[in-house]
Amino acid sequence: MVKSKDMTTQCKRTGWLMLCALLPIMGWGQIPDTLTINLETALHTALSDNPVIQIADYEIRRVDYSKREAWYGLIPTVTGSGQLTTYALPSKMSMFGNVMDNPTNYMASGTLTLSLPLVAPALWKSIQMTEVQMQLAHEQARASRVNLRNEVTKAYYQILLAQDSYQALQEGYGLAKQNHQEAKQRFDLGLAAEYDYIQAEVQMQNLIPTLAQVENGIAQAKSYLKVLMGMELTIPIKVAGTLTEFESSVSLLGDSRPVSLHNNSDLIQLDIQQELLHKQLQLQRSMRLPTLAGFGRYGYSGTGTKDITINFGGMPMQIEARNEWFTDGMIVGLQLNVPIFSGFTNTLKEKKIQISARTLGIQRAYIEDNLQLQVMVAMDNMTKAVEQMEAAKKGIELAQKGYGISQERYNNDMGTMLELRSASQSLTQAKLAYNQAIADYLIAKADYEKVIGQY
């Protein structure tokens, strides 16, 4: 018995050890690690988990059900009805001056009707309209993806800009801190004025609020990206990459205006809506046409009687109860409906649709002009960003060279702290301008791709 108990204890220990070893693999009790996000991951997650995309997919399913509903109108419909009545109080009847009980005990009837549309122009036009509505739903879903791709891309670039700017400010803070230490040492040795020491400390302290502000901006930008990706805000993320990694993609598109907008989702949706109005006009005109339907009907009617005695002139007659009093029959035929006069309502409805079509045409031309303007603005911004990037890149080289010269002059007592502080600030501003120029180009390119409908 003791041996058996020891074996049981050993098995329990082994089981707990195995469970503890499997817990990390199964992911129980673990704190979620920081997720590393790049542009490709952000786009893939957003295009699959964002609620806007899910709503667009549900809209496609809803329109698909409407399309099936229209097609099901061509299927025969079958309806049935039945009725059973009985007397709550005894019924009386008068015959030959005599009042007697009504022999009818209950009445039953039933009808089964089948209807099949044979010639139904309005139904056919409705089916064609659902086909166009399905095209519109798919294009709206594509537009949602194009817009979301644009928002995610720009949010990602904004985070990289904030992170790179924070890094440049950190480097500027390091230079300011180094200048402060050198000024303090020279002040302690009596080789520098107190003014230089104070100005160096002021430069260092002025960067601290800016760093805190940029750090807060990074956190807010990450939260916005999480919302676009459909993630929980409590999940920590790390946005990988730097703006300099996208420097190789910076290039001018050339002066190819006006740009083709045949893939722009807004214009495609307007074209589909124009086609939808055309189908709606055809549907309204089909209301003037006759319709032909086939039908079949089976009917049954029956009554039940009870035992009664009928008195004919003093001669009583006994009637036994029967349940065989019924009639039934089946008919088939064609039903033709010809619209003759509807009070000019169809004509007015047609005119309303025609006005809507003309209004939509004017709106499309106006939107196309605005889109061409957006393309021109995006291309101009890209050109301007390239020029700024080249100037900022050259400015970094000159600022680094100038800082080295001013530092050497200050160390050899040939320069002042004001020169050194100005040189460090110029270097930081050049780095910030360089990062801003790359971000401006990438954001302008994202807007350009959105307008031309690239997806």
Short mmCIF file of C-alpha atoms in Angstrom, two decimals:
data_model
loop_
_atom_site.label_atom_id
_atom_site.label_comp_id
_atom_site.label_asym_id
_atom_site.label_seq_id
_atom_site.Cartn_x
_atom_site.Cartn_y
_atom_site.Cartn_z
CA MET A 1 0.00 0.00 0.00
CA VAL A 2 2.85 2.41 0.79
CA LYS A 3 4.46 1.69 -2.53
CA SER A 4 1.19 2.33 -4.34
CA LYS A 5 0.78 5.68 -2.58
CA ASP A 6 4.29 6.76 -3.52
CA MET A 7 3.66 5.88 -7.15
CA THR A 8 0.45 7.95 -7.12
CA THR A 9 2.30 10.94 -5.67
CA GLN A 10 5.04 10.58 -8.26
CA CYS A 11 2.48 10.50 -11.09
CA LYS A 12 0.85 13.68 -9.79
CA ARG A 13 4.20 15.43 -9.67
CA THR A 14 4.99 14.31 -13.19
CA GLY A 15 1.60 15.55 -14.40
CA TRP A 16 2.09 18.98 -12.83
CA LEU A 17 5.57 19.26 -14.31
CA MET A 18 4.26 18.41 -17.78
CA LEU A 19 1.41 20.94 -17.39
CA CYS A 20 3.83 23.67 -16.30
CA ALA A 21 6.03 22.86 -19.29
CA LEU A 22 3.05 23.11 -21.67
CA LEU A 23 1.70 26.39 -20.28
CA PRO A 24 4.15 28.62 -22.21
CA ILE A 25 3.48 26.65 -25.38
CA MET A 26 -0.28 26.93 -24.99
CA GLY A 27 0.01 30.64 -24.17
CA TRP A 28 -1.79 30.48 -20.80
CA GLY A 29 -0.91 33.01 -18.17
CA GLN A 30 1.41 34.95 -20.48
CA ILE A 31 1.52 38.71 -20.84
CA PRO A 32 1.25 39.61 -24.54
CA ASP A 33 4.58 40.65 -26.00
CA THR A 34 5.09 43.82 -27.97
CA LEU A 35 4.05 43.32 -31.58
CA THR A 36 6.43 44.57 -34.22
CA ILE A 37 4.54 46.26 -37.06
CA ASN A 38 5.82 47.19 -40.50
CA LEU A 39 3.87 48.71 -43.35
CA GLU A 40 2.97 45.38 -44.94
CA THR A 41 1.74 43.93 -41.65
CA ALA A 42 -0.27 47.05 -40.86
CA LEU A 43 -2.00 46.99 -44.26
CA HIS A 44 -2.73 43.26 -44.12
CA THR A 45 -4.21 43.48 -40.62
CA ALA A 46 -6.27 46.57 -41.37
CA LEU A 47 -7.72 45.16 -44.59
CA SER A 48 -8.91 42.06 -42.75
CA ASP A 49 -9.91 43.31 -39.27
CA ASN A 50 -11.06 46.90 -39.73
CA PRO A 51 -14.83 47.26 -39.05
CA VAL A 52 -15.31 49.41 -42.18
CA ILE A 53 -14.12 46.52 -44.36
CA GLN A 54 -16.35 44.07 -42.52
CA ILE A 55 -19.36 46.34 -43.01
CA ALA A 56 -18.58 46.60 -46.73
CA ASP A 57 -18.43 42.80 -47.00
CA TYR A 58 -21.77 42.49 -45.21
CA GLU A 59 -23.25 45.02 -47.63
CA ILE A 60 -22.21 42.77 -50.53
CA ARG A 61 -23.97 39.85 -48.88
CA ARG A 62 -27.10 41.97 -48.33
CA VAL A 63 -27.23 43.01 -51.99
CA ASP A 64 -26.66 39.38 -52.99
CA TYR A 65 -29.75 38.39 -51.01
CA SER A 66 -31.72 41.13 -52.79
CA LYS A 67 -30.47 39.76 -56.10
CA ARG A 68 -31.63 36.25 -55.20
CA GLU A 69 -34.96 37.64 -54.05
CA ALA A 70 -35.49 39.23 -57.48
CA TRP A 71 -34.61 35.99 -59.27
CA TYR A 72 -36.95 34.02 -57.02
CA GLY A 73 -39.79 36.13 -58.44
CA LEU A 74 -39.64 33.88 -61.53
CA ILE A 75 -40.40 30.79 -59.45
CA PRO A 76 -44.07 29.72 -59.18
CA THR A 77 -45.82 30.75 -55.98
CA VAL A 78 -48.24 28.47 -54.19
CA THR A 79 -50.72 29.71 -51.60
CA GLY A 80 -53.28 27.79 -49.62
CA SER A 81 -56.24 28.84 -47.51
CA GLY A 82 -58.79 26.99 -45.45
CA GLN A 83 -61.80 27.74 -43.28
CA LEU A 84 -63.85 25.69 -40.82
CA THR A 85 -67.01 27.12 -39.23
CA THR A 86 -69.50 25.69 -36.78
CA TYR A 87 -72.53 27.07 -34.98
CA ALA A 88 -72.04 28.22 -31.41
CA LEU A 89 -75.84 28.24 -30.93
CA PRO A 90 -78.35 25.92 -32.60
CA SER A 91 -79.38 27.28 -35.98
CA LYS A 92 -83.04 27.39 -37.05
CA MET A 93 -84.61 27.29 -40.46
CA SER A 94 -88.09 27.96 -41.76
CA MET A 95 -89.71 25.65 -44.30
CA PHE A 96 -93.39 25.59 -45.32
CA GLY A 97 -94.33 27.73 -42.32
CA ASN A 98 -92.61 25.39 -39.92
CA VAL A 99 -89.55 26.37 -37.84
CA MET A 100 -87.12 23.54 -37.36
CA ASP A 101 -83.46 22.89 -36.59
CA ASN A 102 -80.92 23.53 -39.34
CA PRO A 103 -79.36 20.21 -40.32
CA THR A 104 -76.00 21.83 -41.04
CA ASN A 105 -73.52 21.09 -38.26
CA TYR A 106 -70.33 22.65 -39.72
CA MET A 107 -68.98 24.03 -43.01
CA ALA A 108 -65.42 23.56 -44.36
CA SER A 109 -63.67 25.01 -47.40
CA GLY A 110 -60.14 25.03 -48.76
CA THR A 111 -58.34 26.54 -51.74
CA LEU A 112 -54.90 25.87 -53.25
CA THR A 113 -53.66 28.44 -55.78
CA LEU A 114 -50.57 28.36 -58.01
CA SER A 115 -49.32 31.40 -59.92
CA LEU A 116 -46.50 31.59 -62.49
CA PRO A 117 -45.35 34.82 -64.22
CA LEU A 118 -45.01 34.24 -67.95
CA VAL A 119 -44.52 37.75 -69.32
CA ALA A 120 -43.40 40.23 -66.65
CA PRO A 121 -41.24 43.07 -68.06
CA ALA A 122 -41.04 44.91 -64.72
CA LEU A 123 -39.73 41.81 -62.98
CA TRP A 124 -37.03 41.31 -65.60
CA LYS A 125 -35.93 44.93 -65.28
CA SER A 126 -35.80 44.54 -61.50
CA ILE A 127 -33.46 41.59 -61.93
CA GLN A 128 -31.22 43.67 -64.18
CA MET A 129 -31.18 46.44 -61.55
CA THR A 130 -29.97 44.02 -58.88
CA GLU A 131 -27.07 43.07 -61.14
CA VAL A 132 -26.03 46.74 -61.29
CA GLN A 133 -26.56 47.12 -57.53
CA MET A 134 -24.18 44.21 -56.98
CA GLN A 135 -21.54 45.98 -59.10
CA LEU A 136 -22.02 49.12 -57.01
CA ALA A 137 -21.66 47.17 -53.75
CA HIS A 138 -18.40 45.59 -54.94
CA GLU A 139 -17.03 48.96 -56.04
CA GLN A 140 -17.99 50.55 -52.71
CA ALA A 141 -16.13 47.75 -50.94
CA ARG A 142 -13.08 48.41 -53.13
CA ALA A 143 -13.34 52.13 -52.34
CA SER A 144 -13.35 51.31 -48.64
CA ARG A 145 -10.16 49.31 -49.07
CA VAL A 146 -8.49 52.05 -51.13
CA ASN A 147 -9.36 54.70 -48.54
CA LEU A 148 -8.28 52.50 -45.65
CA ARG A 149 -5.01 51.70 -47.38
CA ASN A 150 -4.38 55.42 -47.77
CA GLU A 151 -5.15 56.16 -44.12
CA VAL A 152 -3.02 53.29 -42.79
CA THR A 153 -0.10 54.20 -45.04
CA LYS A 154 -0.14 57.84 -43.99
CA ALA A 155 -0.55 56.91 -40.31
CA TYR A 156 2.44 54.61 -40.59
CA TYR A 157 4.56 57.33 -42.20
CA GLN A 158 3.48 59.82 -39.54
CA ILE A 159 4.72 57.45 -36.84
CA LEU A 160 8.05 57.02 -38.63
CA LEU A 161 8.32 60.81 -38.93
CA ALA A 162 7.65 61.23 -35.21
CA GLN A 163 10.10 58.48 -34.29
CA ASP A 164 12.86 59.81 -36.55
CA SER A 165 12.23 63.34 -35.32
CA TYR A 166 12.45 62.08 -31.75
CA GLN A 167 15.76 60.42 -32.61
CA ALA A 168 17.08 63.65 -34.15
CA LEU A 169 15.98 65.61 -31.10
CA GLN A 170 17.64 63.02 -28.85
CA GLU A 171 20.87 63.53 -30.78
CA GLY A 172 20.42 67.30 -30.51
CA TYR A 173 19.82 66.90 -26.78
CA GLY A 174 23.01 64.86 -26.57
CA LEU A 175 24.95 67.65 -28.29
CA ALA A 176 23.37 70.23 -26.01
CA LYS A 177 24.24 68.14 -22.99
CA GLN A 178 27.82 67.78 -24.23
CA ASN A 179 28.04 71.55 -24.78
CA HIS A 180 26.68 72.11 -21.29
CA GLN A 181 29.28 69.84 -19.73
CA GLU A 182 32.12 71.54 -21.64
CA ALA A 183 30.84 74.99 -20.68
CA LYS A 184 30.56 73.93 -17.03
CA GLN A 185 34.10 72.58 -16.99
CA ARG A 186 35.47 75.76 -18.57
CA PHE A 187 33.41 77.90 -16.19
CA ASP A 188 34.68 75.97 -13.18
CA LEU A 189 38.24 76.51 -14.43
CA GLY A 190 37.58 80.16 -14.99
CA LEU A 191 38.09 79.85 -18.74
CA ALA A 192 34.52 80.74 -19.74
CA ALA A 193 31.96 83.29 -18.70
CA GLU A 194 28.91 82.37 -16.67
CA TYR A 195 26.72 83.54 -19.55
CA ASP A 196 28.03 80.72 -21.78
CA TYR A 197 27.34 78.16 -19.08
CA ILE A 198 23.79 79.46 -18.54
CA GLN A 199 23.00 79.58 -22.27
CA ALA A 200 24.22 76.01 -22.71
CA GLU A 201 21.94 74.86 -19.90
CA VAL A 202 19.00 76.81 -21.34
CA GLN A 203 19.49 75.10 -24.72
CA MET A 204 19.48 71.69 -23.05
CA GLN A 205 16.42 72.42 -20.90
CA ASN A 206 14.46 73.82 -23.87
CA LEU A 207 14.68 70.48 -25.66
CA ILE A 208 13.11 68.48 -22.80
CA PRO A 209 9.49 69.73 -23.34
CA THR A 210 9.86 69.19 -27.09
CA LEU A 211 11.02 65.62 -26.51
CA ALA A 212 8.08 64.96 -24.20
CA GLN A 213 5.67 66.43 -26.74
CA VAL A 214 7.04 64.31 -29.58
CA GLU A 215 6.97 61.20 -27.38
CA ASN A 216 3.32 61.86 -26.58
CA GLY A 217 2.66 62.36 -30.30
CA ILE A 218 4.21 58.96 -31.04
CA ALA A 219 1.89 57.29 -28.51
CA GLN A 220 -1.18 58.98 -29.99
CA ALA A 221 -0.14 58.11 -33.55
CA LYS A 222 0.30 54.46 -32.54
CA SER A 223 -3.17 54.45 -30.96
CA TYR A 224 -4.67 55.79 -34.19
CA LEU A 225 -2.88 53.11 -36.18
CA LYS A 226 -4.29 50.45 -33.81
CA VAL A 227 -7.79 51.76 -34.43
CA LEU A 228 -7.28 51.55 -38.20
CA MET A 229 -5.93 48.02 -37.82
CA GLY A 230 -8.89 46.95 -35.69
CA MET A 231 -6.64 46.14 -32.73
CA GLU A 232 -7.23 46.64 -29.02
CA LEU A 233 -5.65 49.83 -27.73
CA THR A 234 -4.08 47.96 -24.79
CA ILE A 235 -1.87 45.80 -27.03
CA PRO A 236 1.65 47.27 -27.15
CA ILE A 237 3.16 47.67 -30.61
CA LYS A 238 6.51 48.67 -32.01
CA VAL A 239 6.57 50.33 -35.42
CA ALA A 240 9.64 49.15 -37.28
CA GLY A 241 11.58 51.02 -39.91
CA THR A 242 12.83 54.52 -40.57
CA LEU A 243 12.07 57.10 -43.21
CA THR A 244 15.54 56.77 -44.69
CA GLU A 245 14.66 53.19 -45.69
CA PHE A 246 12.14 54.64 -48.15
CA GLU A 247 14.60 57.10 -49.65
CA SER A 248 15.22 54.74 -52.58
CA SER A 249 11.52 54.96 -53.56
CA VAL A 250 11.67 58.74 -53.88
CA SER A 251 11.47 59.69 -57.55
CA LEU A 252 9.60 62.14 -59.74
CA LEU A 253 6.68 60.85 -61.79
CA GLY A 254 7.24 63.32 -64.59
CA ASP A 255 4.80 65.79 -66.06
CA SER A 256 2.12 63.43 -67.37
CA ARG A 257 -0.94 65.56 -66.73
CA PRO A 258 -3.83 65.04 -67.08
CA VAL A 259 -3.56 61.60 -65.46
CA SER A 260 -5.95 58.81 -66.36
CA LEU A 261 -8.62 58.35 -63.70
CA HIS A 262 -10.31 55.25 -65.10
CA ASN A 263 -9.53 53.35 -61.87
CA ASN A 264 -10.75 56.08 -59.53
CA SER A 265 -13.44 54.58 -57.34
CA ASP A 266 -15.50 57.77 -57.03
CA LEU A 267 -15.89 58.08 -60.80
CA ILE A 268 -16.58 54.37 -61.20
CA GLN A 269 -19.33 54.58 -58.58
CA LEU A 270 -20.88 57.55 -60.38
CA ASP A 271 -20.83 55.62 -63.66
CA ILE A 272 -22.52 52.66 -61.98
CA GLN A 273 -25.12 54.97 -60.42
CA GLN A 274 -25.74 56.44 -63.88
CA GLU A 275 -26.31 52.92 -65.20
CA LEU A 276 -28.58 52.24 -62.24
CA LEU A 277 -30.70 55.28 -63.10
CA HIS A 278 -30.88 54.05 -66.70
CA LYS A 279 -32.18 50.68 -65.49
CA GLN A 280 -34.60 52.43 -63.17
CA LEU A 281 -35.95 54.43 -66.11
CA GLN A 282 -36.42 51.23 -68.09
CA LEU A 283 -38.20 49.70 -65.10
CA GLN A 284 -40.55 52.67 -64.87
CA ARG A 285 -41.33 52.47 -68.59
CA SER A 286 -42.01 48.75 -68.30
CA MET A 287 -44.91 49.61 -65.99
CA ARG A 288 -46.83 50.57 -69.16
CA LEU A 289 -46.49 47.07 -70.64
CA PRO A 290 -48.99 44.23 -70.18
CA THR A 291 -48.21 41.29 -67.90
CA LEU A 292 -49.26 37.70 -68.39
CA ALA A 293 -49.37 35.05 -65.69
CA GLY A 294 -50.56 31.48 -65.57
CA PHE A 295 -52.54 30.19 -62.62
CA GLY A 296 -54.18 27.06 -61.31
CA ARG A 297 -56.68 26.72 -58.48
CA TYR A 298 -58.12 23.77 -56.65
CA GLY A 299 -61.11 24.35 -54.34
CA TYR A 300 -63.04 22.24 -51.88
CA SER A 301 -66.25 23.04 -49.99
CA GLY A 302 -68.22 20.70 -47.76
CA THR A 303 -70.79 20.61 -44.96
CA GLY A 304 -71.69 18.16 -42.21
CA THR A 305 -75.25 17.46 -40.96
CA LYS A 306 -76.76 16.13 -37.75
CA ASP A 307 -79.75 13.93 -37.02
CA ILE A 308 -82.97 15.97 -37.24
CA THR A 309 -86.66 15.41 -37.89
CA ILE A 310 -88.36 17.54 -40.54
CA ASN A 311 -92.15 17.92 -40.42
CA PHE A 312 -93.78 18.16 -43.86
CA GLY A 313 -97.48 18.87 -43.36
CA GLY A 314 -97.77 16.73 -40.27
CA MET A 315 -95.66 13.97 -41.76
CA PRO A 316 -92.37 13.73 -39.84
CA MET A 317 -89.25 12.80 -41.83
CA GLN A 318 -86.08 11.56 -40.20
CA ILE A 319 -82.73 12.81 -41.71
CA GLU A 320 -79.60 11.01 -40.65
CA ALA A 321 -76.30 12.79 -40.16
CA ARG A 322 -73.91 12.67 -43.14
CA ASN A 323 -70.47 14.09 -43.88
CA GLU A 324 -70.57 13.63 -47.63
CA TRP A 325 -72.07 16.97 -48.68
CA PHE A 326 -69.18 18.53 -50.55
CA THR A 327 -68.10 20.04 -53.86
CA ASP A 328 -64.59 20.31 -55.30
CA GLY A 329 -62.95 21.25 -58.56
CA MET A 330 -59.78 22.47 -60.26
CA ILE A 331 -59.33 25.26 -62.78
CA VAL A 332 -56.36 26.52 -64.79
CA GLY A 333 -56.00 29.61 -66.93
CA LEU A 334 -54.14 32.72 -67.96
CA GLN A 335 -54.42 36.18 -66.45
CA LEU A 336 -53.63 39.24 -68.55
CA ASN A 337 -53.22 42.69 -66.98
CA VAL A 338 -53.12 45.68 -69.32
CA PRO A 339 -52.39 49.12 -67.84
CA ILE A 340 -54.68 51.66 -69.48
CA PHE A 341 -54.54 54.89 -67.50
CA SER A 342 -52.62 55.80 -64.33
CA GLY A 343 -53.19 59.53 -64.09
CA PHE A 344 -49.84 60.55 -65.69
CA THR A 345 -47.93 59.36 -62.61
CA ASN A 346 -45.62 57.17 -64.71
CA THR A 347 -44.72 60.12 -66.93
CA LEU A 348 -43.83 62.30 -63.95
CA LYS A 349 -41.74 59.56 -62.41
CA GLU A 350 -39.83 59.11 -65.65
CA LYS A 351 -39.08 62.84 -65.80
CA LYS A 352 -37.78 62.79 -62.22
CA ILE A 353 -35.40 59.96 -63.09
CA GLN A 354 -34.18 61.79 -66.19
CA ILE A 355 -33.45 64.92 -64.15
CA SER A 356 -31.52 62.83 -61.62
CA ALA A 357 -29.46 61.36 -64.46
CA ARG A 358 -28.60 64.82 -65.82
CA THR A 359 -27.68 66.05 -62.33
CA LEU A 360 -25.43 63.05 -61.83
CA GLY A 361 -23.69 63.77 -65.14
CA ILE A 362 -22.94 67.35 -64.07
CA GLN A 363 -21.71 66.12 -60.70
CA ARG A 364 -19.38 63.61 -62.34
CA ALA A 365 -17.75 66.27 -64.53
CA TYR A 366 -17.26 68.50 -61.48
CA ILE A 367 -15.76 65.69 -59.39
CA GLU A 368 -13.44 64.69 -62.24
CA ASP A 369 -12.08 68.24 -62.41
CA ASN A 370 -11.50 68.22 -58.66
CA LEU A 371 -9.73 64.87 -58.87
CA GLN A 372 -7.44 66.18 -61.60
CA LEU A 373 -6.65 69.10 -59.32
CA GLN A 374 -5.84 66.68 -56.49
CA VAL A 375 -3.49 64.81 -58.80
CA MET A 376 -1.72 68.03 -59.75
CA VAL A 377 -1.40 69.06 -56.09
CA ALA A 378 -0.04 65.65 -55.12
CA MET A 379 2.51 65.70 -57.94
CA ASP A 380 3.56 69.25 -57.09
CA ASN A 381 3.96 68.25 -53.44
CA MET A 382 6.09 65.29 -54.46
CA THR A 383 8.29 67.50 -56.64
CA LYS A 384 8.62 70.04 -53.86
CA ALA A 385 9.44 67.32 -51.34
CA VAL A 386 12.20 65.93 -53.56
CA GLU A 387 13.76 69.37 -53.85
CA GLN A 388 13.49 69.91 -50.10
CA MET A 389 14.97 66.50 -49.41
CA GLU A 390 18.00 67.18 -51.59
CA ALA A 391 18.49 70.58 -49.95
CA ALA A 392 18.08 69.13 -46.46
CA LYS A 393 20.48 66.29 -47.23
CA LYS A 394 23.11 68.77 -48.33
CA GLY A 395 22.23 70.91 -45.32
CA ILE A 396 23.01 67.99 -42.97
CA GLU A 397 26.45 67.61 -44.50
CA LEU A 398 27.18 71.32 -44.16
CA ALA A 399 25.72 71.47 -40.63
CA GLN A 400 27.85 68.53 -39.50
CA LYS A 401 30.92 70.18 -40.99
CA GLY A 402 30.01 73.51 -39.42
CA TYR A 403 29.46 71.94 -36.01
CA GLY A 404 32.85 70.25 -36.18
CA ILE A 405 34.53 73.55 -37.06
CA SER A 406 32.71 75.49 -34.32
CA GLN A 407 33.54 72.84 -31.74
CA GLU A 408 37.21 72.94 -32.67
CA ARG A 409 37.20 76.74 -32.53
CA TYR A 410 35.53 76.68 -29.12
CA ASN A 411 38.01 74.13 -27.76
CA ASN A 412 40.91 76.31 -28.98
CA ASP A 413 39.39 79.46 -27.43
CA MET A 414 38.80 80.92 -30.88
CA GLY A 415 35.01 80.63 -30.85
CA THR A 416 32.14 81.26 -28.50
CA MET A 417 29.46 79.09 -26.97
CA LEU A 418 26.91 81.01 -29.04
CA GLU A 419 28.53 79.72 -32.23
CA LEU A 420 28.64 76.15 -30.92
CA ARG A 421 25.03 76.30 -29.77
CA SER A 422 23.90 77.74 -33.10
CA ALA A 423 25.81 75.04 -35.01
CA SER A 424 24.21 72.23 -32.97
CA GLN A 425 20.76 73.71 -33.47
CA SER A 426 21.37 74.00 -37.21
CA LEU A 427 22.39 70.34 -37.35
CA THR A 428 19.23 69.26 -35.51
CA GLN A 429 17.01 71.43 -37.74
CA ALA A 430 18.63 70.00 -40.87
CA LYS A 431 17.92 66.43 -39.72
CA LEU A 432 14.33 67.33 -38.89
CA ALA A 433 13.88 69.01 -42.30
CA TYR A 434 15.30 65.96 -44.04
CA ASN A 435 12.90 63.60 -42.27
CA GLN A 436 9.97 65.95 -42.94
CA ALA A 437 10.82 66.11 -46.66
CA ILE A 438 10.83 62.30 -47.00
CA ALA A 439 7.54 62.04 -45.09
CA ASP A 440 5.95 64.77 -47.23
CA TYR A 441 6.93 62.88 -50.38
CA LEU A 442 5.59 59.54 -49.11
CA ILE A 443 2.32 61.06 -47.92
CA ALA A 444 1.85 62.93 -51.22
CA LYS A 445 2.54 59.71 -53.10
CA ALA A 446 -0.05 57.87 -51.00
CA ASP A 447 -2.63 60.56 -51.84
CA TYR A 448 -1.67 60.33 -55.52
CA GLU A 449 -2.16 56.55 -55.53
CA LYS A 450 -5.52 56.96 -53.83
CA VAL A 451 -6.79 59.40 -56.46
CA ILE A 452 -5.75 57.24 -59.40
CA GLY A 453 -7.33 54.22 -57.68
CA GLN A 454 -4.19 52.17 -57.21
CA TYR A 455 -4.78 49.23 -54.89
#
